[in-house]
Tab-separated table of C-alpha atoms in Angstrom:
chain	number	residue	atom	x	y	z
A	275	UNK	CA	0.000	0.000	0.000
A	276	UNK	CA	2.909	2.139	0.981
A	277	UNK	CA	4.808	1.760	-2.524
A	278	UNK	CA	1.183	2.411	-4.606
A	279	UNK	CA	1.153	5.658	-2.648
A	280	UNK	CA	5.081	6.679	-3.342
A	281	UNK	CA	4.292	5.582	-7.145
A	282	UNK	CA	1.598	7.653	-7.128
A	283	UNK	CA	3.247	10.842	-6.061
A	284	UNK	CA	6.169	10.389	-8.127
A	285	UNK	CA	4.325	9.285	-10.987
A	286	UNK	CA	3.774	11.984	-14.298
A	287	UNK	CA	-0.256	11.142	-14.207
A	288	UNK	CA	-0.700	12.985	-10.499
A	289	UNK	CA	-1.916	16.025	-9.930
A	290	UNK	CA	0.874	18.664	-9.374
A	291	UNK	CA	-0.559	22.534	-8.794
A	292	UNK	CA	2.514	23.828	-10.144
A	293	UNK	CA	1.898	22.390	-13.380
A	294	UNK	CA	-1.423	23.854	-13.949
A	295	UNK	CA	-1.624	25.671	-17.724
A	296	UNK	CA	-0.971	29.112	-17.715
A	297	UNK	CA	-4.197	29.491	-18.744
A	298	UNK	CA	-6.128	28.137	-16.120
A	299	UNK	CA	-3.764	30.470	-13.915
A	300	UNK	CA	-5.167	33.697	-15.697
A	301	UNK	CA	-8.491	32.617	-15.095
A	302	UNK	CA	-8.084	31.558	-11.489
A	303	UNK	CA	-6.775	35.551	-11.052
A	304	UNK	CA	-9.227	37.032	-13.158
A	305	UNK	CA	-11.628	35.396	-10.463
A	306	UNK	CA	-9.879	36.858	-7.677
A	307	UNK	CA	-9.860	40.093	-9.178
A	308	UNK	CA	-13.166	40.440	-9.527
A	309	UNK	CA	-14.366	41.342	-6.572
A	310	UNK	CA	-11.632	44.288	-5.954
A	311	UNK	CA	-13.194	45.873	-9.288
A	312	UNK	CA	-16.364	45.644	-8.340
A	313	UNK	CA	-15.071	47.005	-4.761
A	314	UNK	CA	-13.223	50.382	-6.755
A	315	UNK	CA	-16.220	51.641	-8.971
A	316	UNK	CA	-19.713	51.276	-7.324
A	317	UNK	CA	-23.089	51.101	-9.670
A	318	UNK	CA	-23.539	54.481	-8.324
A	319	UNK	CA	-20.816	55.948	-9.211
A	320	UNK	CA	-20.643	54.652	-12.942
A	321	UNK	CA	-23.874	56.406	-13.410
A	322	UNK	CA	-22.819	59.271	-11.846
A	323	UNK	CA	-19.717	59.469	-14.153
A	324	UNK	CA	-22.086	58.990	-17.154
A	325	UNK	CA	-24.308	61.674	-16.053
A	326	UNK	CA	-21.120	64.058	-16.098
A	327	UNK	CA	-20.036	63.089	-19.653
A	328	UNK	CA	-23.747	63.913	-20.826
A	329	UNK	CA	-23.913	67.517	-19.177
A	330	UNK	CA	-20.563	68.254	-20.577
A	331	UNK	CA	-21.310	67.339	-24.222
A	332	UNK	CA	-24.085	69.854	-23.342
A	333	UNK	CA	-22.802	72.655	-22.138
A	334	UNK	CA	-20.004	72.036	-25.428
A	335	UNK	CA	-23.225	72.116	-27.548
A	336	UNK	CA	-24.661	75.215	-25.901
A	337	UNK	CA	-20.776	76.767	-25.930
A	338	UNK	CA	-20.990	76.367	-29.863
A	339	UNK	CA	-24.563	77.649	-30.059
A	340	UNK	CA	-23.197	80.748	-27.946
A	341	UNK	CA	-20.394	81.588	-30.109
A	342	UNK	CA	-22.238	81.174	-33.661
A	343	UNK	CA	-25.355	83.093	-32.459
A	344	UNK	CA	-22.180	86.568	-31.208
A	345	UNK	CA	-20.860	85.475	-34.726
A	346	UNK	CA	-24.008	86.377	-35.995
A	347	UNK	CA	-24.591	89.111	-33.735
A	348	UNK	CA	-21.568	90.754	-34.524
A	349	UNK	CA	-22.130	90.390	-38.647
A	350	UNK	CA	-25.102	92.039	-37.904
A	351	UNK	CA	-24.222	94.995	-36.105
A	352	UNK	CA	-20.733	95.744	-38.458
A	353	UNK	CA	-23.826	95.941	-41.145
A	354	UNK	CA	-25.614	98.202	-39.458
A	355	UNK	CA	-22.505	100.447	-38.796
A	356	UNK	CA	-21.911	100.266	-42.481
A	357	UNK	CA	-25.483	101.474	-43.147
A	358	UNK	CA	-24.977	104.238	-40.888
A	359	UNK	CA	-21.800	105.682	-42.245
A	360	UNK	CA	-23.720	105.175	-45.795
A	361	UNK	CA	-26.103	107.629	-44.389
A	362	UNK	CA	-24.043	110.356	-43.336
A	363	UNK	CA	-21.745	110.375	-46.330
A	364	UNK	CA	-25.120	110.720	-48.169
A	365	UNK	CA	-26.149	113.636	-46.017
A	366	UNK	CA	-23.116	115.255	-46.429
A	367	UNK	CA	-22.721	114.830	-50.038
A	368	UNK	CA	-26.448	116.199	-50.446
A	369	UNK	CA	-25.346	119.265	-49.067
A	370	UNK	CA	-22.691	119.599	-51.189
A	371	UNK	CA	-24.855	119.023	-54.525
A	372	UNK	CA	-27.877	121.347	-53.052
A	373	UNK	CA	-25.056	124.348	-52.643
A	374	UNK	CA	-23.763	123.411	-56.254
A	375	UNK	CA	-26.998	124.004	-57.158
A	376	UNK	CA	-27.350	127.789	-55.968
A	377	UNK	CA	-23.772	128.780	-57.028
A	378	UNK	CA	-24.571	127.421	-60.454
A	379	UNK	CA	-28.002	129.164	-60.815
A	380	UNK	CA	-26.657	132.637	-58.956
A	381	UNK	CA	-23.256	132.488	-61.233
A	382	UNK	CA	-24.899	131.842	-64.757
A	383	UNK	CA	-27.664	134.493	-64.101
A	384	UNK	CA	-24.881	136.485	-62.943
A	385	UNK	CA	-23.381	136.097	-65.823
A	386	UNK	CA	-26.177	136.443	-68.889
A	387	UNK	CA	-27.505	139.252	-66.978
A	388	UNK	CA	-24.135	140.742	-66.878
A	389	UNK	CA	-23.410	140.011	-70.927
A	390	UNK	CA	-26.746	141.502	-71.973
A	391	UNK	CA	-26.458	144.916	-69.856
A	392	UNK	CA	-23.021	145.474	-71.667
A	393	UNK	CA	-24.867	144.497	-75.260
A	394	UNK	CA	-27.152	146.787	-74.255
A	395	UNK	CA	-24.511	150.105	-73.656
A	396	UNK	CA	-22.771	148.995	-76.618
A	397	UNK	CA	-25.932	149.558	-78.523
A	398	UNK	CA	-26.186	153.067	-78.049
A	399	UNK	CA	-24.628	155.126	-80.615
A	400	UNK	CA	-22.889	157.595	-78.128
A	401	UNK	CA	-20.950	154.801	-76.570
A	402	UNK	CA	-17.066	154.750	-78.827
A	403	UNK	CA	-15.884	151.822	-76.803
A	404	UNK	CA	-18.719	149.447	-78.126
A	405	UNK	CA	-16.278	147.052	-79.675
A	406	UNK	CA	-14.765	145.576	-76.298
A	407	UNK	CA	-18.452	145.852	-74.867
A	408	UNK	CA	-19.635	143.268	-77.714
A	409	UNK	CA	-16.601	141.166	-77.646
A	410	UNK	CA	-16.923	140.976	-73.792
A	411	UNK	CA	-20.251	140.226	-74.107
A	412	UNK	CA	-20.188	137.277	-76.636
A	413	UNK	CA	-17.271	136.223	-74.154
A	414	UNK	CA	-19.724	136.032	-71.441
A	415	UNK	CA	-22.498	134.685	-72.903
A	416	UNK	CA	-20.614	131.811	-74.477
A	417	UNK	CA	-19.535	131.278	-71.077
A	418	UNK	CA	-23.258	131.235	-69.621
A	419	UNK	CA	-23.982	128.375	-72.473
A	420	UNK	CA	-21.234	125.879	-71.828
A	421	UNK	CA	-22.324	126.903	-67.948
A	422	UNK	CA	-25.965	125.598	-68.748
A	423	UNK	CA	-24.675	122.268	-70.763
A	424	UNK	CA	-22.894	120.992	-67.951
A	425	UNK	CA	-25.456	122.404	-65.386
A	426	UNK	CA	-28.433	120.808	-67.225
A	427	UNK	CA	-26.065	117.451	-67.944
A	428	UNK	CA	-25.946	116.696	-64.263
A	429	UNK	CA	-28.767	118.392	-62.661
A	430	UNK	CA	-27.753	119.334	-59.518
A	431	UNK	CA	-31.329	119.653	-58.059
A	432	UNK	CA	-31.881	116.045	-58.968
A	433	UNK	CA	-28.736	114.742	-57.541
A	434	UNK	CA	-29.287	116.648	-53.884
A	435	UNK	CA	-32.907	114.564	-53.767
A	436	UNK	CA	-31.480	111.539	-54.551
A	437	UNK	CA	-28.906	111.860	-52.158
A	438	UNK	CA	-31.669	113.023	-49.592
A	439	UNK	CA	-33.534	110.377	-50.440
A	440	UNK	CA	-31.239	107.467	-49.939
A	441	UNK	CA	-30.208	109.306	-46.411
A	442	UNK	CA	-33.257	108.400	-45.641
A	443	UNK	CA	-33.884	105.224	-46.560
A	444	UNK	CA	-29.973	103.915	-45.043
A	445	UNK	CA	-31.311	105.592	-41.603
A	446	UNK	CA	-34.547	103.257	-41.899
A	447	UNK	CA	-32.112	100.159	-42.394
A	448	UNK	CA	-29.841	100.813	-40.026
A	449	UNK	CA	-32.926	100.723	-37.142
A	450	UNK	CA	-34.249	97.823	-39.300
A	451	UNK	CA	-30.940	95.616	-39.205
A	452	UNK	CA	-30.127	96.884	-35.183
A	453	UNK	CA	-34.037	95.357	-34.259
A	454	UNK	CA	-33.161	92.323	-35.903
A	455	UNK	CA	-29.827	91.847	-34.129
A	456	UNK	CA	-31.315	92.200	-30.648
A	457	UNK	CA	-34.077	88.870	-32.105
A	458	UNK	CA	-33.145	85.587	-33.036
A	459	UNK	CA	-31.252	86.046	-36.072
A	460	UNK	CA	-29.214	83.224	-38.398
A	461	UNK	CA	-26.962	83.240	-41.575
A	462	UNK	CA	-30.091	83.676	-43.688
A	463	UNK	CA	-30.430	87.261	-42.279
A	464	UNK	CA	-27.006	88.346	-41.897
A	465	UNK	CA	-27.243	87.704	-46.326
A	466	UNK	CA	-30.641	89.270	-46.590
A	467	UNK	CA	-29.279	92.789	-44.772
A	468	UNK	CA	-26.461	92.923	-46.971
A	469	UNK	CA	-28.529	92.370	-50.236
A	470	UNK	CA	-31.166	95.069	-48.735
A	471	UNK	CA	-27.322	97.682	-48.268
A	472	UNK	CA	-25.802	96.371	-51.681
A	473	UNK	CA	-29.599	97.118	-53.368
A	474	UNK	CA	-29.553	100.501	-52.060
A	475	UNK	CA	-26.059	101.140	-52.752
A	476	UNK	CA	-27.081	100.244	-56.510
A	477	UNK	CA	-30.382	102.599	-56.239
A	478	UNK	CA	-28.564	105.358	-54.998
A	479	UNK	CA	-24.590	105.797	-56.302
A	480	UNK	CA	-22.124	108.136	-54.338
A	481	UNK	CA	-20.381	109.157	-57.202
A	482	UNK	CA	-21.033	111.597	-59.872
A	483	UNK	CA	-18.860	109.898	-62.918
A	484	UNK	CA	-19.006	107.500	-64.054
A	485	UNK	CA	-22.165	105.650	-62.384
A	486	UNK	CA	-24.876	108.561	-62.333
A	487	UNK	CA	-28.328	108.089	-62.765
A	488	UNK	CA	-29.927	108.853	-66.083
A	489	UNK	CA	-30.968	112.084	-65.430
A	490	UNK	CA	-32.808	112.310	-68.954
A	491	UNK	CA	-34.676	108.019	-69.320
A	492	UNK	CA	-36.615	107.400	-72.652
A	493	UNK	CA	-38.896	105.563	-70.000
A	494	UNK	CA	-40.234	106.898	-66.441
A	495	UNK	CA	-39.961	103.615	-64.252
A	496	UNK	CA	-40.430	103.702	-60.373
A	497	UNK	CA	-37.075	103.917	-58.503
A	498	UNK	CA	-36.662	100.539	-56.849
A	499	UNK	CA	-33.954	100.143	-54.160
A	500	UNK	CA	-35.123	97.228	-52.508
A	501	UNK	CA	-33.722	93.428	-52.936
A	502	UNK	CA	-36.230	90.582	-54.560
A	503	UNK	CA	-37.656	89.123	-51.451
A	504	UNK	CA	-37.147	85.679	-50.408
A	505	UNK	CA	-39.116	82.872	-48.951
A	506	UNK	CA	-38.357	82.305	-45.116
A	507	UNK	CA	-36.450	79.407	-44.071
A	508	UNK	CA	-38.653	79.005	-40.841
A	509	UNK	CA	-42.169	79.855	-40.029
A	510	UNK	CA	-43.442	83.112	-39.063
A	511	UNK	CA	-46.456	81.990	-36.375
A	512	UNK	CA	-48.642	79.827	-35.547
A	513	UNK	CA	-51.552	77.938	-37.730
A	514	UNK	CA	-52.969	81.194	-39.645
A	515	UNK	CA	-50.542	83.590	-38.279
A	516	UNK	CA	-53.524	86.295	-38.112
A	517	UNK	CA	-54.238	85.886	-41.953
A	518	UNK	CA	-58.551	85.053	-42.926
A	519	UNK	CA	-59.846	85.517	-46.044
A	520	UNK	CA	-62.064	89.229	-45.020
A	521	UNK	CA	-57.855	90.139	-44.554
A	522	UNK	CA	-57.123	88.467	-48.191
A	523	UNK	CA	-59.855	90.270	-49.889
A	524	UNK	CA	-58.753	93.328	-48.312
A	525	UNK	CA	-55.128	93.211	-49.674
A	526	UNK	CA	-56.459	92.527	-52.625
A	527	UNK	CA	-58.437	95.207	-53.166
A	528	UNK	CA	-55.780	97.801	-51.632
A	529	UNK	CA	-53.512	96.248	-54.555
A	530	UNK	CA	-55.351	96.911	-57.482
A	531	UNK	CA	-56.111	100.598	-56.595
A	532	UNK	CA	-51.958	101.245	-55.838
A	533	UNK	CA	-51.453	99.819	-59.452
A	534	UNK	CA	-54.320	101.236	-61.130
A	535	UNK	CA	-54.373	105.012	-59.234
A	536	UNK	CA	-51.528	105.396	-57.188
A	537	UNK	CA	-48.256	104.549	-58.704
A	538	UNK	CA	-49.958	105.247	-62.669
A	539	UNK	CA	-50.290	108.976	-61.195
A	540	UNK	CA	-46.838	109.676	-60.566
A	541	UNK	CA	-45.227	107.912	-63.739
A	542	UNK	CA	-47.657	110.156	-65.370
A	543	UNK	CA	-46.797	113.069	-63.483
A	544	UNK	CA	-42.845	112.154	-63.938
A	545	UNK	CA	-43.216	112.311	-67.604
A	546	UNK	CA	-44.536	115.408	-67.668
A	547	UNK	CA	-42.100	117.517	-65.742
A	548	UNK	CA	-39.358	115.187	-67.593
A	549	UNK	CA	-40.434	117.131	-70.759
A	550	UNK	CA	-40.900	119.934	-68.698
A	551	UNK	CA	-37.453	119.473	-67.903
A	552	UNK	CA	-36.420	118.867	-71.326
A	553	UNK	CA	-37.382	121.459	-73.222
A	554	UNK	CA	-35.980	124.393	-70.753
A	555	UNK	CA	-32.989	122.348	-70.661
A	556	UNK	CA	-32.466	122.534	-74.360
A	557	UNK	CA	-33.867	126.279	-74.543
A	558	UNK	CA	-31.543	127.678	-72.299
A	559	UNK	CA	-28.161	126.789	-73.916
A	560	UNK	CA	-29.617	127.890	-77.304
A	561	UNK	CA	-30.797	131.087	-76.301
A	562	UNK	CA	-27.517	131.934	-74.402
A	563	UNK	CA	-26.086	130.967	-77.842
A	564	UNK	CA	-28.202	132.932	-80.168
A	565	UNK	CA	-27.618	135.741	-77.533
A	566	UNK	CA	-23.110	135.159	-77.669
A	567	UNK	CA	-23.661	135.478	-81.991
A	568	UNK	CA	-25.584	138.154	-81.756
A	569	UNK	CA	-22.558	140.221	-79.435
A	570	UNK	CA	-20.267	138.633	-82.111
A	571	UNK	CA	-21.942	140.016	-85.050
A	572	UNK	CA	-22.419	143.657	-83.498
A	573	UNK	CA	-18.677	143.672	-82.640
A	574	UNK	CA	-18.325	144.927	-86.690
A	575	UNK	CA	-21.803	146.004	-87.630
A	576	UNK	CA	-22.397	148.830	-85.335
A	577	UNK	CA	-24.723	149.173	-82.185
A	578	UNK	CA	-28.016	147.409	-83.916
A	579	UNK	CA	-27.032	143.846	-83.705
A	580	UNK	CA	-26.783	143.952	-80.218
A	581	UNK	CA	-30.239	143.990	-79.674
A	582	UNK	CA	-30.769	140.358	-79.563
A	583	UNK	CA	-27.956	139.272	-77.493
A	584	UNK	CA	-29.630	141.705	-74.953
A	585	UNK	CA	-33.004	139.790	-75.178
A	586	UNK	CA	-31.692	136.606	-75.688
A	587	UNK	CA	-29.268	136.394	-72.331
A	588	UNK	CA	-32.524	138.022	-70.547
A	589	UNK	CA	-34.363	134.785	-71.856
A	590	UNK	CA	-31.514	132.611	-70.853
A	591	UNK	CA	-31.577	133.585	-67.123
A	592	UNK	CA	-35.480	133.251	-67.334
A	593	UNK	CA	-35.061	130.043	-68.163
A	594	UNK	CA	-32.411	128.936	-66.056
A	595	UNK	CA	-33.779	130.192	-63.161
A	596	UNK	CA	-37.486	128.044	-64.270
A	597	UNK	CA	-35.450	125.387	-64.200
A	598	UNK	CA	-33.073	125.208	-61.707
A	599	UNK	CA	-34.463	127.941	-59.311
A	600	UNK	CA	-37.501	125.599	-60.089
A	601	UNK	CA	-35.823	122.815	-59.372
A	602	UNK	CA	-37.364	120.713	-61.944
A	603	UNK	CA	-35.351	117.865	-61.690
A	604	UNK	CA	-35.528	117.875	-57.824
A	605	UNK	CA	-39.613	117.446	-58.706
A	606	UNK	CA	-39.078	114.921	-61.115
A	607	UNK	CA	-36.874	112.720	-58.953
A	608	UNK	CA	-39.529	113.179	-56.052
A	609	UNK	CA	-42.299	111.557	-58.296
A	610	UNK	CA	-40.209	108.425	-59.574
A	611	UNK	CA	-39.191	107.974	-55.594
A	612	UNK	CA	-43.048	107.873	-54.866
A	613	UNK	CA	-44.034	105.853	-57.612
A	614	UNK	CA	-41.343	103.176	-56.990
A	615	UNK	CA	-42.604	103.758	-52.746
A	616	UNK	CA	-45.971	102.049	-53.993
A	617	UNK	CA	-44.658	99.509	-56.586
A	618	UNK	CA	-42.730	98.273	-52.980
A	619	UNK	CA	-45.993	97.989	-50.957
A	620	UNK	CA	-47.534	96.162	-54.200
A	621	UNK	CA	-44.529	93.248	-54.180
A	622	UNK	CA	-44.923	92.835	-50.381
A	623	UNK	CA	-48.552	92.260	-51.159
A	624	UNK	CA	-48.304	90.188	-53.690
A	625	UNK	CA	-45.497	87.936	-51.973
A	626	UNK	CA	-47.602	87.424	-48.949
A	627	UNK	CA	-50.569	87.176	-50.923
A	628	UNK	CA	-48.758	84.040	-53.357
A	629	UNK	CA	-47.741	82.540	-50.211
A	630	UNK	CA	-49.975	79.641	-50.032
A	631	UNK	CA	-48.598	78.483	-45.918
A	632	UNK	CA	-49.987	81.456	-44.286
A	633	UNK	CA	-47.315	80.202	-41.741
A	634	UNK	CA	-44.346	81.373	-44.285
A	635	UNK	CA	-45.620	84.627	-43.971
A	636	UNK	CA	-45.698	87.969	-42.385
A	637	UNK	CA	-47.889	88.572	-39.377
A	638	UNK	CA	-51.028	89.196	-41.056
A	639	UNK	CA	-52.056	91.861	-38.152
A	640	UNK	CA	-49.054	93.219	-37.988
A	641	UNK	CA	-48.972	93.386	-41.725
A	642	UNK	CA	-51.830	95.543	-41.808
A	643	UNK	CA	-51.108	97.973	-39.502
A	644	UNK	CA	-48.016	98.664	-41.081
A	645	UNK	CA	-49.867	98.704	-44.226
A	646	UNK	CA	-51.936	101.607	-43.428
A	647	UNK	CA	-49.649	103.417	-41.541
A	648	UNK	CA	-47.602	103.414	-44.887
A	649	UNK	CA	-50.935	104.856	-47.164
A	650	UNK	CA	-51.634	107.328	-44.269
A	651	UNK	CA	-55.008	105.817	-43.610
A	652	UNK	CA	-56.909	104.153	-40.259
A	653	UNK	CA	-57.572	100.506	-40.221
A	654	UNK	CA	-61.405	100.844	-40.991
A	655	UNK	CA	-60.434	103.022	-44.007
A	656	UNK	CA	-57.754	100.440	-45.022
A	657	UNK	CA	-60.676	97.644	-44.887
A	658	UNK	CA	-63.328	99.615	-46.386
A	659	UNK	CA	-61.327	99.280	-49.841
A	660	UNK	CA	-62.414	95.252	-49.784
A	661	UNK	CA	-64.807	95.942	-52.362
A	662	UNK	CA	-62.436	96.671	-55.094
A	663	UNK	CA	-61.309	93.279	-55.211
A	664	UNK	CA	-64.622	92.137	-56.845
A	665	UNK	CA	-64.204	90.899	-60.499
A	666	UNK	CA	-66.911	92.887	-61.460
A	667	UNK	CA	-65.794	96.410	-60.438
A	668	UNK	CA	-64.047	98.101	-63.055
A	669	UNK	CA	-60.705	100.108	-62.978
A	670	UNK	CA	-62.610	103.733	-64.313
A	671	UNK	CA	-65.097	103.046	-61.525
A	672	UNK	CA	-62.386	103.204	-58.634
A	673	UNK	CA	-62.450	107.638	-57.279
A	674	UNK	CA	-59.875	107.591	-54.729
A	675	UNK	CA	-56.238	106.819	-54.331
A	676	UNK	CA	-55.263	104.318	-51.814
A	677	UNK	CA	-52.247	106.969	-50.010
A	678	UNK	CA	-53.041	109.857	-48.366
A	679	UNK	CA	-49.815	110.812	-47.301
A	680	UNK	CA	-48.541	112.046	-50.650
């Protein structure tokens, strides 16, 4: 029994601990292990830890949100300082135009008044020094006459109300563009404000040449300085957003009497002082020209032949001074601005009005009482004009105009 026992122990079949697989050994520590991890990190604390990762991915989302929306903020805002600087280089440069204006009318009067009272010495007989009279004269008036070219070539009048005018309007963006920086804003509007800048910078050009405004069109279109409007990315309000079909009709009817009364007044009117407009300005070169031959052919002929350079610079200051005393072309430039103010109300009509999500667009109360704040009426006079949307109604039947401010 003994010897089965030693054969046993020494034999390569018994079981020796040290000869275990390595294998088995990693297994046997993994086991003991075990219980230390699950000792170190606590349920609690693993969902603790997991909580912590989720509110920082959070607040690294909200970080991002933050700096995109000051991005934003701050595109906004350097727009709105450019708008403002447009604005007061506008005033300023009106100014200058309106005083180029007076010295041009006060200088060429000046001078054809000055030219025709020495024709008029050198006509009398007595006078012996009528030949420098006459030649200083036909000096003078051919001055006057390339004077009233250029003058009536640029129109200074015209130039100080369309630098008035866009004053204006860049004061009206810059409170428009500030109000939307201090709202929700996105990309969307930071390239909507600078097409609304770059569309009045095109409406209304700073400099004189090249780049100024036809002064003289074959055509009398409404001035339009604003961008074509685009569909909103996001909804404006709620289901209906204040919009019903009494509100509809209304718009309706407020746009057909803008396009058939309002804005067809003042092209008309424009036209009319643009001939106006051309006529004296191709009278009053001619007659300061009639008037500088006349001097010239007295300087030889004795004292008759200066009698119609004297009436013809007299004419010539009359009709500068219609004209630019007048200022005709300050007029004419006032009626295309108000004619292209209603063509703008009649596209933001229509674009709300083709709008099928009343959703997409604007405020429909709000809508209208900017809408008759803009025509200068009350909202019961605004909704009174419902019945010219009817078929049936006629354009020669509609009386009144739909402004009342101008």
């Amino acid at each position: 029994m003994a010897a089965l026992q030693t054969q046993c122990l020494l034999g390569s079949s018994c079981f020796i601990p040290s000869q275990l697989p390595p294998c088995r050994g990693r297994w046997r520590a993994s086991l003991q292990s075990l219980p230390k991890l699950q000792s170190l990190i606590p349920f609690e604390e693993l969902t603790m830890l997991t909580e912590q990762s989720s509110i920082k991915r959070n607040k690294l989302v909200a970080y991002k949100e933050e700096q995109n929306k000051s991005l934003i903020t701050a595109k906004i805002l350097a727009i709105a300082e450019a708008a403002a600087d447009r604005a007061e280089m506008h005033t300023i440069i009106g100014e200058q135009r309106n005083n180029w204006n007076h010295l041009f009318l006060h200088s060429i009067n000046s001078i054809a008044l000055t030219a025709s009272l020495m024709a008029a010495i050198a006509s009398f007989p007595e006078i012996e020094a009528s030949l420098p009279l006459n030649l200083s004269s036909a000096i003078l008036f051919t001055s006057a006459a390339g004077l009233m070219l250029l003058v009536n070539k640029i129109q200074p009048s015209q130039l100080a109300e369309e630098q008035r005018n866009a004053a204006r309007l860049f004061k009206q963006l810059e409170r428009s563009i500030r109000s939307l920086g201090a709202s929700t804003s996105s990309e969307s509007d930071v390239e909507e404000a600078m097409e609304k800048v770059l569309a009045l910078q095109k409406a209304y050009p700073l400099p004189l040449l090249p780049g100024m405004l036809e002064k003289f069109p074959k055509v009398v279109e409404p001035t339009k300085w604003w961008p074509k409007q685009k569909k909103p990315q996001r909804k404006q309000g709620v289901a209906g957003n204040g919009w019903s079909c009494e509100m509809e009709e209304e718009m309706r009817g407020v746009l057909r009497v803008l396009k058939s009364k309002d804005e067809q007044q003042y092209v008309s009117l424009g036209q009319l002082v643009l001939n106006i407009n051309k006529f004296l300005s191709f009278a009053g070169p001619l007659l300061a020209g009639v008037a500088a031959v006349g001097a010239a052919s007295s300087i030889g002929g004795g004292g008759h032949g200066s009698w119609p350079a004297v009436v013809g610079g007299a004419l010539a200051a009359v009709v500068n001074t219609l004209e630019h005393g007048g200022q005709v072309g300050m007029v004419f430039e006032l009626f295309r601005n108000c004619a292209g103010f209603y063509r703008r109300l009649e596209e933001e009509i229509v674009f709300n009005l083709g709008e099928e999500e009343k959703e997409m667009r604007e405020q429909g109360e709000v809508f209208e009482v900017k809408m008759a704040l803009q025509l200068g009426r009350s909202l019961s006079e605004l909704r009174s004009m419902a019945s010219y949307s009817s078929p049936s109604s006629e354009d020669a039947e509609i009386k009144e105009f739909a402004g009342k401010l101008f």
